[in-house]
Coordinates of C-alpha atoms and ligand atoms in Angstrom, one line a residue:
X1 CA -0.1 0.2 0.0
X2 CA 1.6 3.8 -1.2
X3 CA 0.5 4.8 2.5
X4 CA 2.3 6.4 5.7
X5 CA 1.1 7.6 8.7
X6 CA 2.4 11.5 8.2
X7 CA 1.6 14.3 10.9
X8 CA 1.2 17.7 10.0
X9 CA -0.9 18.8 7.0
X10 CA -4.2 17.0 6.4
X11 CA -6.4 17.8 3.1
X12 CA -10.2 18.2 3.3
X13 CA -12.8 15.4 2.0
X14 CA -14.1 18.1 -0.8
X15 CA -10.3 18.0 -2.3
X16 CA -10.8 14.1 -2.2
X17 CA -9.8 12.8 -5.9
X18 CA -13.4 11.8 -7.0
X19 CA -14.9 14.9 -5.6
X20 CA -16.7 15.6 -9.2
X21 CA -17.1 12.5 -10.3
X22 CA -20.9 11.1 -10.7
X23 CA -21.1 8.4 -8.0
X24 CA -19.8 4.9 -8.3
X25 CA -20.1 3.6 -4.6
X26 CA -22.8 3.8 -1.7
X27 CA -22.6 0.5 0.1
X28 CA -26.4 0.9 1.2
X29 CA -27.4 1.7 -2.5
X30 CA -29.8 -0.6 -4.7
X31 CA -27.1 -1.0 -7.1
X32 CA -24.2 -2.2 -4.8
X33 CA -26.6 -4.8 -3.2
X34 CA -28.0 -6.5 -6.1
X35 CA -24.1 -7.0 -7.7
X36 CA -20.9 -4.8 -6.3
X37 CA -18.6 -6.3 -8.5
X38 CA -18.7 -4.1 -11.4
X39 CA -18.7 -1.6 -8.9
X40 CA -15.6 -3.0 -7.3
X41 CA -14.0 -3.2 -10.1
X42 CA -14.2 0.5 -11.3
X43 CA -12.9 1.5 -7.8
X44 CA -9.5 -0.7 -7.9
X45 CA -9.1 0.4 -11.3
X46 CA -10.0 4.3 -11.0
X47 CA -10.2 5.0 -7.6
X48 CA -8.3 2.7 -5.6
X49 CA -9.2 5.4 -2.5
X50 CA -12.7 6.4 -3.3
X51 CA -14.7 9.2 -1.3
X52 CA -18.2 8.3 -0.5
X53 CA -19.8 11.4 0.2
X54 CA -23.3 10.1 1.4
X55 CA -21.7 8.5 4.2
X56 CA -18.5 10.9 4.7
X57 CA -16.5 7.8 4.4
X58 CA -13.9 6.3 2.2
X59 CA -13.2 3.2 1.1
X60 CA -10.0 0.7 0.2
X61 CA -10.6 -2.3 -2.7
X62 CA -7.6 -3.6 -4.0
X63 CA -5.9 -6.4 -1.9
X64 CA -2.7 -5.1 -0.9
X65 CA -4.1 -1.6 0.4
X66 CA -7.2 -4.1 2.2
X67 CA -4.0 -6.2 3.7
X68 CA -2.0 -3.8 4.9
X69 CA -4.7 -1.5 6.4
X70 CA -6.1 -4.4 8.4
X71 CA -2.4 -5.3 9.8
X72 CA -1.8 -2.1 10.7
X73 CA -4.5 -1.5 13.7
X74 CA -2.6 1.6 15.4
X75 CA -3.3 3.7 12.7
X76 CA -6.5 2.0 11.6
X77 CA -8.7 1.7 14.7
X78 CA -11.7 -0.4 15.3
X79 CA -12.8 1.1 18.5
X80 CA -14.9 3.6 16.7
X81 CA -17.4 0.8 15.2
X82 CA -16.7 -0.8 12.4
X83 CA -19.9 -0.7 10.2
X84 CA -22.0 2.7 9.3
X85 CA -24.8 4.6 11.1
X86 CA -26.0 3.4 14.4
X87 CA -25.1 -0.5 13.9
X88 CA -21.9 0.6 14.7
X89 CA -21.4 0.0 18.4
X90 CA -25.0 -2.0 18.7
X91 CA -23.4 -5.0 20.6
X92 CA -21.8 -3.0 23.2
X93 CA -19.3 -2.9 25.9
X94 CA -16.9 -6.2 25.5
X95 CA -17.4 -6.9 21.4
X96 CA -13.5 -7.5 20.5
X97 CA -14.4 -6.5 16.9
X98 CA -14.7 -2.8 18.2
X99 CA -12.0 -2.6 20.4
X100 CA -8.5 -2.1 20.3
X101 CA -5.1 -3.1 22.3
X102 CA -5.0 -3.8 25.1
X103 CA -8.3 -4.3 26.0
X104 CA -9.1 -6.5 22.5
X105 CA -6.6 -9.0 23.6
X106 CA -7.5 -9.1 26.7
X107 CA -10.6 -10.5 25.9
X108 CA -10.0 -12.2 22.8
X109 CA -7.9 -14.2 25.3
X110 CA -10.9 -15.0 27.1
X111 CA -12.4 -16.2 24.1
X112 CA -9.6 -18.2 22.3
X113 CA -9.7 -21.5 23.8
X114 CA -13.7 -22.7 22.9
X115 CA -12.6 -21.4 19.2
X116 CA -9.5 -22.8 19.0
X117 CA -9.0 -25.9 16.2
X118 CA -8.9 -28.5 18.9
X119 CA -11.9 -27.6 20.6
X120 CA -13.5 -26.9 17.6
X121 CA -12.6 -30.3 16.8
X122 CA -14.9 -31.6 19.5
X123 CA -17.8 -30.0 18.5
X124 CA -18.3 -32.1 14.8
X125 CA -20.6 -34.6 17.0
X126 CA -23.5 -31.5 17.9
X127 CA -22.7 -29.9 14.9
X128 CA -24.0 -33.4 12.9
X129 CA -26.5 -33.9 15.3
X130 CA -27.8 -30.1 15.2
X131 CA -28.0 -30.4 11.2
X132 CA -30.0 -33.7 11.3
X133 CA -32.0 -32.1 14.1
X134 CA -33.0 -29.8 11.5
X135 CA -33.3 -31.9 8.5
X136 CA -35.4 -34.9 10.2
X137 CA -38.8 -33.0 9.9
X138 CA -38.1 -31.5 6.3
X139 CA -41.1 -32.9 4.7
X140 CA -40.8 -34.9 1.7
X141 CA -41.8 -34.4 -2.0
X142 CA -42.6 -30.4 -0.7
X143 CA -41.5 -27.3 -1.3
X144 CA -39.0 -26.1 1.3
X145 CA -37.3 -22.6 1.9
X146 CA -34.1 -24.6 3.0
X147 CA -33.0 -20.5 4.3
X148 CA -35.7 -20.4 7.1
X149 CA -35.5 -24.4 7.8
X150 CA -31.4 -25.0 7.2
X151 CA -29.0 -22.2 7.0
X152 CA -30.0 -19.7 9.1
X153 CA -30.7 -22.3 12.1
X154 CA -27.5 -24.2 11.9
X155 CA -24.6 -21.4 12.9
X156 CA -26.8 -19.6 15.2
X157 CA -27.6 -23.2 17.3
X158 CA -24.3 -24.3 17.3
X159 CA -23.2 -21.1 18.6
X160 CA -25.6 -21.0 21.2
X161 CA -25.0 -24.9 22.1
X162 CA -20.6 -23.5 22.5
X163 CA -22.4 -20.8 24.6
X164 CA -24.2 -23.2 26.7
X165 CA -27.5 -22.0 26.5
X166 CA -29.6 -24.8 28.2
X167 CA -31.8 -27.1 25.7
X168 CA -34.8 -26.1 27.2
X169 CA -34.0 -21.8 26.1
X170 CA -32.7 -22.8 22.2
X171 CA -35.9 -22.8 20.7
X172 CA -37.1 -19.6 21.9
X173 CA -33.2 -17.7 22.0
X174 CA -32.8 -19.1 18.2
X175 CA -35.8 -17.2 17.2
X176 CA -35.0 -14.4 19.0
X177 CA -31.6 -14.4 17.7
X178 CA -33.2 -14.4 14.0
X179 CA -35.6 -11.8 14.6
X180 CA -32.7 -9.6 16.3
X181 CA -30.2 -9.8 13.7
X182 CA -33.3 -9.3 11.0
X183 CA -32.1 -6.1 9.3
X184 CA -34.3 -3.6 7.1
X185 CA -33.4 -3.6 3.9
X186 CA -31.6 -0.2 3.0
X187 CA -31.2 1.2 6.6
X188 CA -28.2 1.9 7.9
X189 CA -29.3 1.2 11.9
X190 CA -31.0 -1.6 13.7
X191 CA -34.9 -1.0 14.0
X192 CA -36.6 -0.3 17.7
X193 CA -37.5 -4.1 17.6
X194 CA -34.4 -5.1 17.6
X195 CA -33.5 -3.0 20.5
X196 CA -36.3 -4.4 22.3
X197 CA -35.3 -8.1 21.7
X198 CA -31.5 -7.3 22.2
X199 CA -32.5 -6.5 26.0
X200 CA -34.4 -9.7 26.4
X201 CA -31.4 -11.4 25.2
X202 CA -29.0 -9.6 27.4
X203 CA -30.7 -10.3 30.4
X204 CA -31.3 -13.8 29.6
X205 CA -27.4 -13.7 28.3
X206 CA -26.2 -11.9 31.8
X207 CA -28.4 -14.1 33.6
X208 CA -26.4 -17.4 32.5
X209 CA -23.2 -16.2 33.5
X210 CA -24.2 -15.1 37.0
X211 CA -25.3 -18.8 37.9
X212 CA -22.1 -19.9 36.7
X213 CA -20.2 -17.6 38.8
X214 CA -18.4 -17.9 42.2
X215 CA -17.0 -21.4 41.5
X216 CA -19.7 -22.6 39.2
X217 CA -18.0 -23.0 36.1
X218 CA -19.5 -25.0 33.6
X219 CA -17.3 -26.3 30.6
X220 CA -18.7 -24.1 27.8
X221 CA -18.4 -20.2 27.6
X222 CA -20.3 -18.5 29.8
X223 CA -18.6 -21.1 32.3
X224 CA -15.2 -18.8 30.7
X225 CA -16.8 -15.5 30.9
X226 CA -18.2 -16.5 35.0
X227 CA -14.6 -17.3 36.0
X228 CA -12.9 -14.1 33.6
X229 CA -15.4 -11.9 35.4
X230 CA -14.5 -13.7 39.1
X231 CA -10.6 -13.3 38.3
X232 CA -11.1 -9.9 36.9
X233 CA -10.0 -9.9 33.8
X234 CA -13.0 -9.4 32.3
X235 CA -16.0 -6.9 33.5
X236 CA -19.6 -8.2 34.4
X237 CA -20.5 -5.2 31.9
X238 CA -18.7 -6.9 28.8
X239 CA -20.6 -9.8 29.1
X240 CA -23.3 -8.3 26.4
X241 CA -20.9 -7.1 23.4
X242 CA -18.8 -10.7 23.4
X243 CA -22.0 -12.8 23.4
X244 CA -24.3 -10.7 21.3
X245 CA -20.9 -10.5 18.7
X246 CA -20.4 -13.9 18.4
X247 CA -24.2 -14.5 18.0
X248 CA -24.2 -12.4 15.4
X249 CA -20.6 -13.0 13.7
X250 CA -20.9 -16.5 14.1
X251 CA -24.6 -16.5 12.3
X252 CA -25.3 -14.4 9.7
X253 CA -22.1 -15.0 7.8
X254 CA -22.2 -19.0 7.9
X255 CA -25.4 -18.9 7.3
X256 CA -24.6 -16.4 4.3
X257 CA -22.2 -19.4 3.3
X258 CA -24.3 -22.3 3.3
X259 CA -26.7 -20.5 1.4
X260 CA -24.8 -19.6 -1.5
X261 CA -23.0 -23.1 -1.6
X262 CA -27.0 -24.5 -1.4
X263 CA -27.6 -22.1 -4.1
X264 CA -25.1 -23.1 -6.1
X265 CA -26.0 -26.5 -6.1
X266 CA -29.5 -25.9 -6.6
X267 CA -28.8 -24.1 -9.7
X268 CA -26.5 -26.7 -11.0
X269 CA -23.8 -23.9 -11.0
X270 CA -21.7 -26.5 -9.4
X271 CA -22.0 -30.3 -8.9
X272 CA -21.9 -32.7 -5.9
X273 CA -18.7 -33.8 -7.7
X274 CA -16.9 -30.4 -8.1
X275 CA -17.3 -30.1 -4.4
X276 CA -15.7 -32.9 -3.0
X277 CA -18.1 -35.9 -4.6
X278 CA -16.7 -38.2 -1.4
X279 CA -17.0 -38.3 2.3
X280 CA -15.0 -35.0 2.6
X281 CA -17.6 -33.0 0.9
X282 CA -17.4 -29.8 0.7
X283 CA -13.4 -29.7 0.1
X284 CA -11.4 -27.4 2.1
X285 CA -10.2 -25.3 -0.8
X286 CA -13.8 -25.7 -2.2
X287 CA -15.2 -23.5 0.7
X288 CA -11.9 -20.9 0.6
X289 CA -13.1 -20.6 -2.5
X290 CA -16.3 -20.0 -2.3
X291 CA -16.1 -16.9 0.6
X292 CA -13.3 -15.8 -1.7
X293 CA -15.9 -15.8 -4.6
X294 CA -18.4 -14.0 -2.4
X295 CA -17.2 -12.7 0.6
X296 CA -20.1 -13.2 3.2
X297 CA -19.1 -9.8 5.1
X298 CA -17.8 -7.1 1.8
X299 CA -16.4 -4.9 3.8
X300 CA -16.0 -3.6 7.1
X301 CA -14.4 0.1 8.4
X302 CA -12.1 1.5 10.4
X303 CA -11.4 5.1 11.8
X304 CA -7.7 6.5 11.4
X305 CA -6.2 7.1 14.7
X306 CA -4.1 10.2 12.8
X307 CA -3.1 11.7 9.1
X308 CA -2.4 9.3 6.8
X309 CA -1.4 9.7 3.3
X310 CA -3.0 6.4 0.6
X311 CA -2.8 7.1 -2.9
X312 CA -1.7 10.7 -3.4
X313 CA -4.4 11.8 -1.0
X314 CA -4.0 12.8 2.7
X315 CA -6.9 11.9 4.9
X316 CA -7.9 13.4 8.2
X317 CA -7.4 11.5 11.9
X318 CA -10.9 10.6 12.8
X319 CA -11.7 9.2 8.8
X320 CA -13.7 6.1 8.0
X321 CA -12.2 3.7 5.7
X322 CA -14.1 0.8 4.4
X323 CA -12.1 -1.9 3.7
X324 CA -13.8 -3.6 1.2
X325 CA -12.6 -7.8 1.7
X326 CA -15.2 -8.9 -1.7
X327 CA -13.2 -6.5 -3.5
X328 CA -9.7 -7.9 -2.2
X329 CA -10.6 -11.2 -3.2
X330 CA -11.3 -9.9 -6.0
X331 CA -8.6 -8.2 -7.5
X332 CA -6.4 -9.4 -10.8
X333 CA -3.1 -8.2 -9.0
X334 CA -3.8 -11.1 -6.4
X335 CA -5.9 -13.6 -8.2
X336 CA -5.7 -15.5 -11.5
X337 CA -9.5 -15.1 -13.2
X338 CA -11.3 -13.7 -10.2
X339 CA -14.4 -13.8 -11.4
X340 CA -14.5 -17.3 -11.9
X341 CA -15.4 -20.1 -9.1
X342 CA -12.7 -22.3 -9.3
X343 CA -13.3 -24.9 -6.5
X344 CA -9.8 -26.0 -6.8
X345 CA -7.7 -22.8 -6.5
X346 CA -5.6 -22.6 -3.6
X347 CA -7.4 -19.1 -2.7
X348 CA -6.4 -19.2 1.1
X349 CA -4.5 -16.1 1.5
X350 CA -8.6 -14.5 0.5
X351 CA -9.3 -11.9 3.1
X352 CA -13.0 -12.9 3.5
X353 CA -12.0 -13.8 7.2
X354 CA -10.1 -11.1 8.1
X355 CA -6.5 -10.4 8.4
X356 CA -4.2 -8.8 11.2
X357 CA -5.4 -8.8 15.3
X358 CA -9.2 -9.5 14.5
X359 CA -8.6 -12.4 12.1
X360 CA -11.7 -14.4 12.6
X361 CA -11.6 -16.6 15.4
X362 CA -14.7 -18.4 14.4
X363 CA -13.0 -19.7 11.2
X364 CA -12.7 -23.3 12.0
X365 CA -15.9 -23.3 13.6
X366 CA -17.4 -21.9 10.4
X367 CA -15.5 -24.7 8.2
X368 CA -16.5 -27.3 10.3
X369 CA -20.7 -25.7 10.0
X370 CA -19.7 -26.1 6.0
X371 CA -18.5 -29.1 5.7
X372 CA -21.2 -31.1 8.1
X373 CA -23.8 -28.9 7.6
X374 CA -23.3 -29.9 3.8
X375 CA -22.5 -33.8 4.2
X376 CA -26.0 -33.8 6.6
X377 CA -27.8 -32.1 4.2
X378 CA -27.1 -34.3 1.0
X379 CA -27.8 -37.1 2.8
X380 CA -30.9 -36.4 3.2
X381 CA -31.8 -34.6 -0.4
X382 CA -29.7 -35.6 -2.4
X383 CA -31.0 -34.2 -5.0
X384 CA -32.7 -30.8 -5.5
X385 CA -33.6 -27.4 -7.2
X386 CA -34.5 -24.5 -7.0
X387 CA -38.2 -23.6 -6.9
X388 CA -38.5 -19.7 -7.0
X389 CA -36.3 -16.9 -6.8
X390 CA -33.9 -17.0 -3.3
X391 CA -33.7 -13.6 -1.2
X392 CA -30.6 -12.0 0.0
X393 CA -29.9 -10.4 3.5
X394 CA -31.3 -7.2 3.4
X395 CA -27.5 -6.0 4.5
X396 CA -25.3 -3.5 3.1
X397 CA -22.7 -5.4 5.2
X398 CA -23.6 -9.4 4.9
X399 CA -23.8 -11.0 1.3
X400 CA -26.1 -14.0 1.1
X401 CA -29.1 -15.7 0.7
X402 CA -31.3 -15.8 3.3
X403 CA -34.0 -18.1 1.9
X404 CA -33.8 -20.3 -0.5
X405 CA -36.6 -22.2 -2.0
X406 CA -36.1 -25.7 -3.1
X407 CA -37.6 -28.5 -4.3
X408 CA -37.0 -32.3 -3.9
X409 CA -35.5 -33.5 -7.1
X410 CA -35.6 -37.1 -8.1
Ligands
HEM1 C1 -18.4 -18.0 7.1 C2 -17.9 -17.2 7.6 C3 -17.4 -16.1 8.7 C4 -16.9 -14.8 7.9 C5 -16.8 -15.3 6.4 C6 -16.7 -14.2 8.9 C7 -15.6 -12.9 8.5 C8 -15.0 -12.4 9.4 C9 -14.2 -11.5 9.6 C10 -14.3 -10.7 8.1 C11 -13.3 -10.8 10.2 C12 -12.9 -9.4 11.0 C13 -13.8 -8.4 11.5 C14 -12.9 -7.2 11.4 O1 -11.4 -7.0 10.9 O2 -13.3 -6.1 11.7 C15 -14.2 -11.6 11.8 C16 -13.9 -11.4 13.4 C17 -14.7 -12.3 13.6 N1 -15.6 -13.5 13.5 FE1 -15.8 -14.4 11.7 N2 -16.6 -14.9 10.0 C18 -17.7 -16.0 9.9 C19 -17.9 -16.8 10.8 C20 -18.0 -17.2 12.4 C21 -18.3 -18.0 13.8 C22 -18.6 -19.2 12.9 C23 -17.7 -17.0 14.4 C24 -18.2 -17.6 16.1 C25 -17.4 -18.4 16.4 C26 -17.2 -15.5 14.3 C27 -16.8 -14.8 15.1 C28 -15.7 -13.7 15.1 C29 -15.7 -12.6 16.0 C30 -15.7 -12.9 17.8 C31 -15.1 -11.7 15.8 C32 -14.1 -10.8 15.9 C33 -13.1 -10.7 16.7 C34 -11.8 -10.0 16.9 O3 -12.0 -8.8 16.8 O4 -10.8 -10.7 17.8 N3 -17.0 -15.9 13.1 N4 -15.5 -12.7 11.4

């Protein structure tokens, strides 16, 4: 990246390199929602640093710029929130995604043991049972929405079970969580109802942790949080941000990934054989390629902590900068034939899971859910086809299918 932090003079946003060009990119526009990739190409080729006047924010779209920006957390801070509007800070205190070191590192350490490869391997039977539970009731020969029935539910139920939510509460917390995360189309903030559901869920989550304090530590995330509060490494008010982040970050993104894979199979864009064919389905390379090709989280933002010079423009301290992972992953400077889905390529260096200190803590879990979820789905439903138009998440950050109408095929 041609960037270096500089003290001294700053350049105002009205002097932005694209000040007089027509609007090309607005992350909340219907065009970006429908198909952002031609827009990203224009950004990469002609406006590698683009000023989005509508949101007083900037956008970085090339692979090396996004990668290096994410690595430099001291200049590009997360502490002012990583989205636009009132979505920034929705989770509240404790959300590590919206914290810089040292607090970020302390709290990430509290979570880490439950999300390391070794721990995640032990969740395989639980994920398989959750997938089977969701799939066993699918009515044969009926029209189905695999989004509602499966791809939205597997990730959230999995994360709830890892948190330690009692079985009797899984059904209502799943419904409440899904409803809370349901984003109204075209809005840059949660609805009043989302705040009400948030309050209901947080009070339940805090109660779960409180029940485990004072030595009643259980072998789950709630138990770890109770211990961390008791030993002083975590504040009680940080329960909300940490748990809501896990629920949201784990649910919407993985739902999108599963939905994209289901959609590709149902439309015939990929075949079962291409996905892996055998026991190990989908292959690790195929999962990497799906997230490279259509990143579930399209971008997240940072705010500069000092003046920064980028592509000949000096950004002021306090500038919000969108790091467009999805565009970086389609950058021909980094990937050959970036607009083609090539399931056996090595696309593992893609930035769909981020980079640097905020690199996705849930990546091993997301990959387990993709592998086990798809395997179970194809056991139950060996052949299916689309039955109407799928609907995408009405979100400007999350891209992927929320509803996937299919029918069984013989
Ligand atoms: C395909 C699925 C997923 C994708 C594409 C994804 C993507 C990402 C990205 C891009 C980041 C970086 C955020 C930033 O730089 O600001 C991130 C962070 C995070 N993800 Fe994921 N994620 C996925 C699944 C999950 C799952 C299943 C969990 C559940 C544990 C999870 C939990 C988190 C958390 C807690 C963070 C914040 C880490 C930190 O700030 O240190 N993610 N994820």
